[in-house]
JSON list of C-alpha atoms in Angstrom, two decimals:
[
{"chain": "A", "resi": 217, "resn": "UNK", "atom": "CA", "xyz": [29.85, -1.18, 18.58]},
{"chain": "A", "resi": 218, "resn": "UNK", "atom": "CA", "xyz": [30.92, -4.13, 19.02]},
{"chain": "A", "resi": 219, "resn": "UNK", "atom": "CA", "xyz": [29.61, -7.48, 17.26]},
{"chain": "A", "resi": 220, "resn": "UNK", "atom": "CA", "xyz": [28.85, -10.30, 20.92]},
{"chain": "A", "resi": 221, "resn": "UNK", "atom": "CA", "xyz": [30.43, -13.47, 20.63]},
{"chain": "A", "resi": 222, "resn": "UNK", "atom": "CA", "xyz": [29.59, -16.23, 19.14]},
{"chain": "A", "resi": 223, "resn": "UNK", "atom": "CA", "xyz": [30.20, -20.02, 20.51]},
{"chain": "A", "resi": 224, "resn": "UNK", "atom": "CA", "xyz": [30.56, -22.70, 18.46]},
{"chain": "A", "resi": 225, "resn": "UNK", "atom": "CA", "xyz": [27.72, -23.32, 16.01]},
{"chain": "A", "resi": 226, "resn": "UNK", "atom": "CA", "xyz": [26.13, -20.60, 17.05]},
{"chain": "A", "resi": 227, "resn": "UNK", "atom": "CA", "xyz": [26.24, -19.26, 13.23]},
{"chain": "A", "resi": 228, "resn": "UNK", "atom": "CA", "xyz": [23.97, -22.34, 11.74]},
{"chain": "A", "resi": 229, "resn": "UNK", "atom": "CA", "xyz": [21.65, -21.01, 14.96]},
{"chain": "A", "resi": 230, "resn": "UNK", "atom": "CA", "xyz": [21.65, -18.44, 13.73]},
{"chain": "A", "resi": 231, "resn": "UNK", "atom": "CA", "xyz": [20.70, -18.61, 9.86]},
{"chain": "A", "resi": 232, "resn": "UNK", "atom": "CA", "xyz": [17.78, -20.70, 11.29]},
{"chain": "A", "resi": 233, "resn": "UNK", "atom": "CA", "xyz": [16.28, -18.53, 13.42]},
{"chain": "A", "resi": 234, "resn": "UNK", "atom": "CA", "xyz": [16.71, -15.48, 10.95]},
{"chain": "A", "resi": 235, "resn": "UNK", "atom": "CA", "xyz": [15.46, -18.57, 7.97]},
{"chain": "A", "resi": 236, "resn": "UNK", "atom": "CA", "xyz": [12.39, -19.69, 10.00]},
{"chain": "A", "resi": 237, "resn": "UNK", "atom": "CA", "xyz": [11.28, -15.54, 10.86]},
{"chain": "A", "resi": 238, "resn": "UNK", "atom": "CA", "xyz": [11.69, -15.63, 7.47]},
{"chain": "A", "resi": 239, "resn": "UNK", "atom": "CA", "xyz": [9.24, -18.28, 5.91]},
{"chain": "A", "resi": 240, "resn": "UNK", "atom": "CA", "xyz": [6.49, -17.48, 8.21]},
{"chain": "A", "resi": 241, "resn": "UNK", "atom": "CA", "xyz": [6.73, -13.86, 7.44]},
{"chain": "A", "resi": 242, "resn": "UNK", "atom": "CA", "xyz": [5.99, -15.10, 4.35]},
{"chain": "A", "resi": 243, "resn": "UNK", "atom": "CA", "xyz": [3.77, -16.91, 4.29]},
{"chain": "A", "resi": 244, "resn": "UNK", "atom": "CA", "xyz": [1.62, -14.77, 7.57]},
{"chain": "A", "resi": 245, "resn": "UNK", "atom": "CA", "xyz": [2.46, -11.37, 4.40]},
{"chain": "A", "resi": 246, "resn": "UNK", "atom": "CA", "xyz": [0.12, -14.17, 1.25]},
{"chain": "A", "resi": 247, "resn": "UNK", "atom": "CA", "xyz": [-2.11, -14.00, 4.10]},
{"chain": "A", "resi": 248, "resn": "UNK", "atom": "CA", "xyz": [-2.43, -11.26, 4.49]},
{"chain": "A", "resi": 249, "resn": "UNK", "atom": "CA", "xyz": [-2.28, -10.01, 1.11]},
{"chain": "A", "resi": 250, "resn": "UNK", "atom": "CA", "xyz": [-4.48, -12.47, -0.26]},
{"chain": "A", "resi": 251, "resn": "UNK", "atom": "CA", "xyz": [-6.95, -11.62, 2.55]},
{"chain": "A", "resi": 252, "resn": "UNK", "atom": "CA", "xyz": [-6.82, -7.65, 1.58]},
{"chain": "A", "resi": 253, "resn": "UNK", "atom": "CA", "xyz": [-7.27, -8.01, -1.84]},
{"chain": "A", "resi": 254, "resn": "UNK", "atom": "CA", "xyz": [-10.27, -9.59, -1.21]},
{"chain": "A", "resi": 255, "resn": "UNK", "atom": "CA", "xyz": [-11.50, -7.59, 0.60]},
{"chain": "A", "resi": 256, "resn": "UNK", "atom": "CA", "xyz": [-11.26, -4.90, -1.10]},
{"chain": "A", "resi": 257, "resn": "UNK", "atom": "CA", "xyz": [-12.58, -6.59, -3.90]},
{"chain": "A", "resi": 258, "resn": "UNK", "atom": "CA", "xyz": [-16.12, -7.75, -2.35]},
{"chain": "A", "resi": 259, "resn": "UNK", "atom": "CA", "xyz": [-16.11, -3.70, -1.03]},
{"chain": "A", "resi": 260, "resn": "UNK", "atom": "CA", "xyz": [-16.41, -3.18, -4.91]},
{"chain": "A", "resi": 261, "resn": "UNK", "atom": "CA", "xyz": [-13.24, -1.79, -5.93]},
{"chain": "A", "resi": 262, "resn": "UNK", "atom": "CA", "xyz": [-11.57, -2.33, -9.67]},
{"chain": "A", "resi": 263, "resn": "UNK", "atom": "CA", "xyz": [-9.09, -5.11, -9.79]},
{"chain": "A", "resi": 264, "resn": "UNK", "atom": "CA", "xyz": [-6.04, -2.82, -9.50]},
{"chain": "A", "resi": 265, "resn": "UNK", "atom": "CA", "xyz": [-7.32, -1.13, -6.49]},
{"chain": "A", "resi": 266, "resn": "UNK", "atom": "CA", "xyz": [-7.81, -3.99, -5.47]},
{"chain": "A", "resi": 267, "resn": "UNK", "atom": "CA", "xyz": [-4.24, -4.88, -5.56]},
{"chain": "A", "resi": 268, "resn": "UNK", "atom": "CA", "xyz": [-2.45, -1.71, -4.31]},
{"chain": "A", "resi": 269, "resn": "UNK", "atom": "CA", "xyz": [-5.07, -2.23, -1.07]},
{"chain": "A", "resi": 270, "resn": "UNK", "atom": "CA", "xyz": [-2.58, -4.51, 0.90]},
{"chain": "A", "resi": 271, "resn": "UNK", "atom": "CA", "xyz": [0.49, -2.56, -0.49]},
{"chain": "A", "resi": 272, "resn": "UNK", "atom": "CA", "xyz": [-0.19, 1.03, 1.36]},
{"chain": "A", "resi": 273, "resn": "UNK", "atom": "CA", "xyz": [-2.28, -1.02, 4.03]},
{"chain": "A", "resi": 274, "resn": "UNK", "atom": "CA", "xyz": [0.92, -3.13, 5.34]},
{"chain": "A", "resi": 275, "resn": "UNK", "atom": "CA", "xyz": [3.63, -0.10, 3.46]},
{"chain": "A", "resi": 276, "resn": "UNK", "atom": "CA", "xyz": [1.80, 1.81, 6.21]},
{"chain": "A", "resi": 277, "resn": "UNK", "atom": "CA", "xyz": [3.05, -0.89, 9.24]},
{"chain": "A", "resi": 278, "resn": "UNK", "atom": "CA", "xyz": [5.76, -0.99, 8.23]},
{"chain": "A", "resi": 279, "resn": "UNK", "atom": "CA", "xyz": [6.63, 2.81, 8.01]},
{"chain": "A", "resi": 280, "resn": "UNK", "atom": "CA", "xyz": [5.32, 2.93, 11.48]},
{"chain": "A", "resi": 281, "resn": "UNK", "atom": "CA", "xyz": [7.26, -0.51, 12.63]},
{"chain": "A", "resi": 282, "resn": "UNK", "atom": "CA", "xyz": [10.34, 1.58, 11.70]},
{"chain": "A", "resi": 283, "resn": "UNK", "atom": "CA", "xyz": [9.10, 5.37, 13.99]},
{"chain": "A", "resi": 284, "resn": "UNK", "atom": "CA", "xyz": [8.47, 3.10, 16.59]},
{"chain": "A", "resi": 285, "resn": "UNK", "atom": "CA", "xyz": [12.10, 1.07, 16.26]},
{"chain": "A", "resi": 286, "resn": "UNK", "atom": "CA", "xyz": [13.32, 4.70, 16.27]},
{"chain": "A", "resi": 287, "resn": "UNK", "atom": "CA", "xyz": [11.41, 6.45, 18.72]},
{"chain": "A", "resi": 288, "resn": "UNK", "atom": "CA", "xyz": [14.71, 6.88, 20.65]},
{"chain": "A", "resi": 289, "resn": "UNK", "atom": "CA", "xyz": [15.75, 9.44, 18.22]},
{"chain": "A", "resi": 290, "resn": "UNK", "atom": "CA", "xyz": [11.98, 11.09, 18.04]},
{"chain": "A", "resi": 291, "resn": "UNK", "atom": "CA", "xyz": [12.17, 13.38, 21.17]},
{"chain": "A", "resi": 292, "resn": "UNK", "atom": "CA", "xyz": [8.16, 15.08, 21.25]},
{"chain": "A", "resi": 293, "resn": "UNK", "atom": "CA", "xyz": [4.90, 13.79, 22.36]},
{"chain": "A", "resi": 294, "resn": "UNK", "atom": "CA", "xyz": [3.77, 13.98, 19.02]},
{"chain": "A", "resi": 295, "resn": "UNK", "atom": "CA", "xyz": [5.65, 12.27, 16.83]},
{"chain": "A", "resi": 296, "resn": "UNK", "atom": "CA", "xyz": [6.31, 9.45, 19.00]},
{"chain": "A", "resi": 297, "resn": "UNK", "atom": "CA", "xyz": [1.88, 9.51, 18.91]},
{"chain": "A", "resi": 298, "resn": "UNK", "atom": "CA", "xyz": [1.46, 9.99, 15.58]},
{"chain": "A", "resi": 299, "resn": "UNK", "atom": "CA", "xyz": [3.98, 6.64, 14.92]},
{"chain": "A", "resi": 300, "resn": "UNK", "atom": "CA", "xyz": [1.50, 4.69, 17.07]},
{"chain": "A", "resi": 301, "resn": "UNK", "atom": "CA", "xyz": [-1.57, 5.96, 16.04]},
{"chain": "A", "resi": 302, "resn": "UNK", "atom": "CA", "xyz": [-0.32, 4.59, 12.71]},
{"chain": "A", "resi": 303, "resn": "UNK", "atom": "CA", "xyz": [0.78, 1.59, 13.93]},
{"chain": "A", "resi": 304, "resn": "UNK", "atom": "CA", "xyz": [-2.32, 0.96, 15.73]},
{"chain": "A", "resi": 305, "resn": "UNK", "atom": "CA", "xyz": [-4.43, 2.48, 13.10]},
{"chain": "A", "resi": 306, "resn": "UNK", "atom": "CA", "xyz": [-2.46, -0.55, 10.34]},
{"chain": "A", "resi": 307, "resn": "UNK", "atom": "CA", "xyz": [-3.17, -3.68, 11.78]},
{"chain": "A", "resi": 308, "resn": "UNK", "atom": "CA", "xyz": [-6.69, -3.06, 12.95]},
{"chain": "A", "resi": 309, "resn": "UNK", "atom": "CA", "xyz": [-7.52, -2.53, 9.57]},
{"chain": "A", "resi": 310, "resn": "UNK", "atom": "CA", "xyz": [-5.26, -5.15, 8.70]},
{"chain": "A", "resi": 311, "resn": "UNK", "atom": "CA", "xyz": [-6.86, -8.04, 10.93]},
{"chain": "A", "resi": 312, "resn": "UNK", "atom": "CA", "xyz": [-10.58, -6.58, 9.44]},
{"chain": "A", "resi": 313, "resn": "UNK", "atom": "CA", "xyz": [-9.43, -7.30, 6.24]},
{"chain": "A", "resi": 314, "resn": "UNK", "atom": "CA", "xyz": [-8.38, -10.77, 7.03]},
{"chain": "A", "resi": 315, "resn": "UNK", "atom": "CA", "xyz": [-11.38, -11.77, 9.54]},
{"chain": "A", "resi": 316, "resn": "UNK", "atom": "CA", "xyz": [-13.46, -10.09, 6.61]},
{"chain": "A", "resi": 317, "resn": "UNK", "atom": "CA", "xyz": [-12.60, -12.10, 4.22]},
{"chain": "A", "resi": 318, "resn": "UNK", "atom": "CA", "xyz": [-12.01, -15.02, 5.23]},
{"chain": "A", "resi": 319, "resn": "UNK", "atom": "CA", "xyz": [-14.11, -17.66, 4.68]},
{"chain": "A", "resi": 320, "resn": "UNK", "atom": "CA", "xyz": [-17.28, -19.14, 6.93]},
{"chain": "A", "resi": 321, "resn": "UNK", "atom": "CA", "xyz": [-15.70, -21.76, 8.15]},
{"chain": "A", "resi": 322, "resn": "UNK", "atom": "CA", "xyz": [-18.36, -24.94, 9.62]},
{"chain": "A", "resi": 323, "resn": "UNK", "atom": "CA", "xyz": [-16.74, -26.62, 12.77]},
{"chain": "A", "resi": 324, "resn": "UNK", "atom": "CA", "xyz": [-17.69, -29.99, 13.48]},
{"chain": "A", "resi": 325, "resn": "UNK", "atom": "CA", "xyz": [-16.84, -32.60, 15.82]},
{"chain": "A", "resi": 326, "resn": "UNK", "atom": "CA", "xyz": [-14.12, -34.29, 15.86]},
{"chain": "A", "resi": 327, "resn": "UNK", "atom": "CA", "xyz": [-15.19, -37.43, 18.29]}
]
């Protein structure tokens, strides 16, 4: 596979994009971990289980994402359905835990 030809300064642009994506992903991962851990603690999990809960949910999402990216190699419909079901389940559980553990906000008028 041939690499695309990059113009002058494109190396810096690619580096900045990747660094920005890494920062955003890191912040999101940290916030998600903290909220999911808090959710597990509120649900009565012990400290060790609560620490592992976010890793299992995000691990499911990671594996499902890899499966989605490798879909052309999956020829059977059942395999594709399982991968998509896993990614949708992971998103639903992660979102539910993040919302449930978020602090209550008191909205006030700014003006």
